[in-house]
Tab-separated table of C-alpha atoms in Angstrom:
chain	number	residue	atom	x	y	z
A	1	MET	CA	-0.093	0.015	-0.117
A	2	HIS	CA	2.790	2.317	0.743
A	3	LYS	CA	4.587	1.732	-2.492
A	4	LEU	CA	1.256	2.311	-4.340
A	5	VAL	CA	0.812	5.849	-2.866
A	6	VAL	CA	4.367	6.868	-3.686
A	7	ILE	CA	3.801	5.800	-7.347
A	8	ILE	CA	0.468	7.756	-7.559
A	9	ILE	CA	2.209	10.980	-6.086
A	10	GLY	CA	4.864	10.439	-8.695
A	11	LEU	CA	2.532	10.260	-11.456
A	12	LEU	CA	0.613	13.304	-10.460
A	13	LEU	CA	3.884	15.325	-10.165
A	14	LEU	CA	4.868	14.033	-13.438
A	15	THR	CA	1.653	15.288	-15.099
A	16	ALA	CA	1.661	18.749	-13.446
A	17	CYS	CA	5.258	19.510	-14.506
A	18	THR	CA	5.504	21.535	-17.644
A	19	SER	CA	8.885	23.254	-17.733
A	20	ASN	CA	12.496	22.017	-17.592
A	21	LYS	CA	12.896	23.810	-14.237
A	22	GLU	CA	9.844	21.999	-12.961
A	23	MET	CA	11.268	18.699	-14.253
A	24	SER	CA	14.473	19.340	-12.576
A	25	GLY	CA	12.536	19.845	-9.420
A	26	LEU	CA	10.592	16.763	-10.002
A	27	SER	CA	13.849	14.689	-10.428
A	28	THR	CA	14.859	15.594	-6.914
A	29	THR	CA	11.312	14.947	-5.366
A	30	SER	CA	10.983	11.734	-7.209
A	31	ALA	CA	14.516	10.527	-5.924
A	32	MET	CA	13.233	11.521	-2.234
A	33	LEU	CA	10.005	9.606	-2.614
A	34	LEU	CA	11.524	6.520	-4.097
A	35	ALA	CA	13.846	6.374	-1.343
A	36	VAL	CA	11.115	6.119	1.359
A	37	PRO	CA	10.192	2.273	0.657
A	38	LEU	CA	13.946	1.417	1.385
A	39	ALA	CA	13.546	2.396	4.908
A	40	PRO	CA	11.738	-0.760	6.002
A	41	ILE	CA	14.427	-2.719	4.137
A	42	ALA	CA	17.031	-1.057	6.058
A	43	GLY	CA	15.314	-1.708	9.292
A	44	THR	CA	14.788	-5.319	8.391
A	45	TYR	CA	18.488	-5.769	7.672
A	46	LEU	CA	19.408	-4.486	11.137
A	47	VAL	CA	16.781	-6.835	12.691
A	48	VAL	CA	18.425	-9.931	10.876
A	49	THR	CA	22.045	-8.716	11.947
A	50	ASP	CA	20.904	-8.478	15.431
A	51	ASP	CA	19.171	-11.873	15.405
A	52	SER	CA	22.354	-13.295	13.908
A	53	GLY	CA	24.323	-11.994	16.734
A	54	LYS	CA	21.915	-13.364	19.265
A	55	ALA	CA	22.090	-16.727	17.630
A	56	LYS	CA	25.881	-16.659	17.899
A	57	ARG	CA	25.858	-15.740	21.517
A	58	LYS	CA	23.329	-18.539	22.148
A	59	ILE	CA	25.469	-21.022	20.337
A	60	ALA	CA	28.526	-19.998	22.492
A	61	TYR	CA	26.557	-20.232	25.667
A	62	TRP	CA	25.514	-23.922	24.959
A	63	LYS	CA	29.032	-24.784	23.963
A	64	ASP	CA	30.411	-23.316	27.246
A	65	GLN	CA	27.819	-25.248	29.178
A	66	LEU	CA	27.995	-28.569	27.397
A	67	ASP	CA	31.584	-28.997	26.124
A	68	PRO	CA	32.881	-29.707	29.678
A	69	VAL	CA	30.179	-32.237	30.285
A	70	TYR	CA	30.885	-34.225	27.007
A	71	LEU	CA	34.591	-33.902	27.623
A	72	GLU	CA	34.091	-35.569	30.989
A	73	LYS	CA	31.858	-38.177	29.451
A	74	THR	CA	34.480	-39.040	26.825
A	75	THR	CA	37.150	-39.360	29.478
A	76	GLN	CA	35.102	-41.720	31.454
A	77	LEU	CA	34.098	-43.762	28.375
A	78	LEU	CA	37.577	-44.014	27.177
A	79	SER	CA	38.678	-45.655	30.505
A	80	LYS	CA	36.127	-48.494	29.923
A	81	ASN	CA	36.395	-51.712	27.882
A	82	PRO	CA	33.069	-52.596	26.119
A	83	GLN	CA	33.883	-56.204	25.726
A	84	HIS	CA	34.717	-56.680	29.195
A	85	ASP	CA	31.792	-54.798	30.359
A	86	ALA	CA	29.466	-56.902	28.144
A	87	GLU	CA	31.153	-60.145	29.656
A	88	ARG	CA	30.460	-58.738	33.309
A	89	ALA	CA	26.991	-57.781	32.507
A	90	PHE	CA	26.174	-61.138	31.013
A	91	ALA	CA	27.534	-62.883	34.035
A	92	GLN	CA	25.081	-60.850	36.194
A	93	SER	CA	22.001	-60.424	34.032
A	94	LYS	CA	22.378	-62.752	31.017
A	95	VAL	CA	21.357	-61.159	27.621
A	96	VAL	CA	21.061	-57.382	27.708
A	97	PHE	CA	21.855	-54.845	25.023
A	98	MET	CA	22.498	-51.248	25.069
A	99	PRO	CA	19.827	-49.482	22.923
A	100	THR	CA	20.194	-46.205	21.036
A	101	LEU	CA	17.745	-44.521	23.469
A	102	TYR	CA	16.175	-45.415	26.760
A	103	GLY	CA	13.631	-48.387	26.248
A	104	VAL	CA	13.717	-48.513	22.433
A	105	SER	CA	14.358	-51.652	20.335
A	106	VAL	CA	17.277	-50.391	18.330
A	107	TYR	CA	20.681	-51.789	19.217
A	108	PRO	CA	23.839	-50.500	17.449
A	109	GLY	CA	25.730	-53.218	15.856
A	110	LEU	CA	22.876	-55.636	15.324
A	111	ASP	CA	20.142	-56.267	12.731
A	112	PHE	CA	17.006	-57.569	14.276
A	113	ASP	CA	13.222	-57.762	13.726
A	114	LEU	CA	11.787	-54.686	15.509
A	115	ASP	CA	10.022	-55.953	18.668
A	116	ARG	CA	8.696	-53.231	21.064
A	117	GLU	CA	7.987	-55.727	23.808
A	118	PHE	CA	11.677	-56.979	23.833
A	119	GLY	CA	12.714	-53.292	24.086
A	120	GLU	CA	10.603	-52.847	27.220
A	121	GLN	CA	11.963	-56.138	28.663
A	122	ASN	CA	15.531	-55.308	27.864
A	123	GLN	CA	15.192	-51.862	29.588
A	124	ALA	CA	13.661	-53.680	32.654
A	125	ILE	CA	16.784	-55.840	32.913
A	126	ILE	CA	18.883	-52.688	32.863
A	127	ASN	CA	16.872	-50.907	35.371
A	128	ARG	CA	17.345	-53.806	37.833
A	129	ASN	CA	21.123	-53.486	37.559
A	130	LEU	CA	22.811	-50.382	39.160
A	131	SER	CA	26.054	-50.807	37.080
A	132	LEU	CA	24.005	-51.076	33.820
A	133	VAL	CA	21.891	-47.937	34.927
A	134	GLU	CA	25.064	-45.931	35.280
A	135	LEU	CA	26.519	-47.047	32.158
A	136	GLN	CA	23.283	-46.163	30.158
A	137	SER	CA	23.396	-42.682	31.898
A	138	LEU	CA	27.097	-42.283	30.715
A	139	LEU	CA	26.277	-43.232	27.155
A	140	ALA	CA	23.310	-40.839	26.939
A	141	LYS	CA	23.017	-37.301	26.247
A	142	ALA	CA	23.251	-34.632	28.942
A	143	PRO	CA	19.947	-34.469	30.558
A	144	VAL	CA	19.372	-30.621	29.455
A	145	HIS	CA	20.599	-31.404	25.994
A	146	LEU	CA	18.228	-34.473	25.633
A	147	SER	CA	15.251	-32.603	26.970
A	148	ASP	CA	15.441	-29.776	24.636
A	149	ALA	CA	16.058	-30.767	20.965
A	150	GLY	CA	16.116	-27.104	19.881
A	151	ILE	CA	19.390	-26.437	21.668
A	152	PRO	CA	21.766	-24.966	19.050
A	153	TYR	CA	24.544	-27.205	20.165
A	154	ARG	CA	26.811	-29.385	17.852
A	155	SER	CA	30.474	-28.900	18.797
A	156	ASP	CA	33.217	-31.125	17.690
A	157	THR	CA	33.570	-32.209	21.516
A	158	TYR	CA	29.965	-33.706	21.345
A	159	LEU	CA	30.465	-35.290	18.016
A	160	CYS	CA	33.478	-36.851	19.387
A	161	PHE	CA	31.567	-38.275	22.350
A	162	ARG	CA	28.908	-39.611	19.993
A	163	GLU	CA	31.285	-41.351	17.814
A	164	ASN	CA	33.045	-43.026	20.774
A	165	MET	CA	29.583	-43.710	22.366
A	166	ARG	CA	28.397	-45.413	19.166
A	167	LEU	CA	31.400	-47.563	18.798
A	168	TYR	CA	31.182	-48.712	22.450
A	169	LYS	CA	27.615	-49.682	22.113
A	170	ILE	CA	28.476	-51.660	18.872
A	171	ILE	CA	31.300	-53.639	20.634
A	172	PHE	CA	29.088	-54.148	23.754
A	173	ASN	CA	26.232	-55.410	21.884
A	174	THR	CA	28.136	-57.699	19.370
A	175	THR	CA	30.117	-59.213	22.344
A	176	MET	CA	26.888	-59.876	24.242
A	177	PHE	CA	25.137	-61.470	21.162
A	178	LYS	CA	27.920	-63.832	20.786
A	179	LEU	CA	27.843	-64.712	24.527
A	180	GLY	CA	24.060	-65.291	24.070
A	181	ALA	CA	24.383	-67.239	20.967
A	182	SER	CA	26.771	-69.687	22.718
A	183	SER	CA	24.365	-70.231	25.568
A	184	GLU	CA	21.283	-70.137	23.081
A	185	LEU	CA	19.855	-67.207	24.958
A	186	ASN	CA	19.469	-64.793	22.186
A	187	PRO	CA	16.044	-63.438	21.234
A	188	PRO	CA	14.873	-64.478	17.793
A	189	GLY	CA	15.436	-62.431	14.716
A	190	PHE	CA	18.784	-60.723	15.893
A	191	SER	CA	22.058	-60.909	13.747
A	192	ILE	CA	25.299	-59.018	13.859
A	193	LYS	CA	25.708	-56.277	11.354
A	194	ASN	CA	28.923	-56.064	9.180
A	195	TYR	CA	30.196	-52.675	10.306
A	196	GLN	CA	33.537	-51.264	10.517
A	197	PRO	CA	33.451	-47.742	11.986
A	198	THR	CA	36.202	-45.052	11.213
A	199	SER	CA	37.112	-42.431	13.776
A	200	GLN	CA	37.415	-38.931	12.979
A	201	CYS	CA	38.182	-37.671	16.601
A	202	PRO	CA	41.574	-36.409	17.602
A	203	SER	CA	43.912	-39.092	18.469
A	204	ASN	CA	43.881	-38.311	22.283
A	205	LYS	CA	40.055	-38.557	22.161
A	206	ALA	CA	39.562	-41.463	19.865
A	207	ALA	CA	38.727	-44.933	21.329
A	208	SER	CA	41.283	-47.634	20.869
A	209	TRP	CA	38.665	-50.490	20.853
A	210	SER	CA	38.257	-52.538	17.804
A	211	LEU	CA	35.717	-55.085	16.642
A	212	ASP	CA	36.994	-58.676	16.580
């Protein structure tokens, strides 16, 4: 609507002008009028720039909050041995797998027929064993990170933790599967995936575990 008013005024001025002097004045007036619609654009640019600054500050804030958490998680995780942990868990609780998330029926390192009921049973086994509860907590996202998917956080520290965590679960689950198979305790429909992970973490933060 604002642009339409400017155009109408410009046309009226153009019709009214009859001399070169008037046309010269019109050029100046038209330039001023045509500059008016640019004001909202400039304002929008400033808003976008300000929003960009807020976004950067928010990213920096969550990096400061969560990097130390995932750095500590990585340190604790690298001190563990997924194969030995699986053997100990099998001795205590028989067959139990580490899922991708709490209670779900997705297990890194394994192919399977999706079975929601087994996922619930598997989680119940974990919940009855304090060492497995602590292990699952270590392998999970930080609570505040898990509760809000909108947090703008995806630093190298977190990605390295996630990579090591995934490798740990793969080795834990495949070791557990082999133990279960030897005792004929595995649930039906499961098999080991043919998977060889590659690490992109810095050498001092990359796990030394390997799949047999």
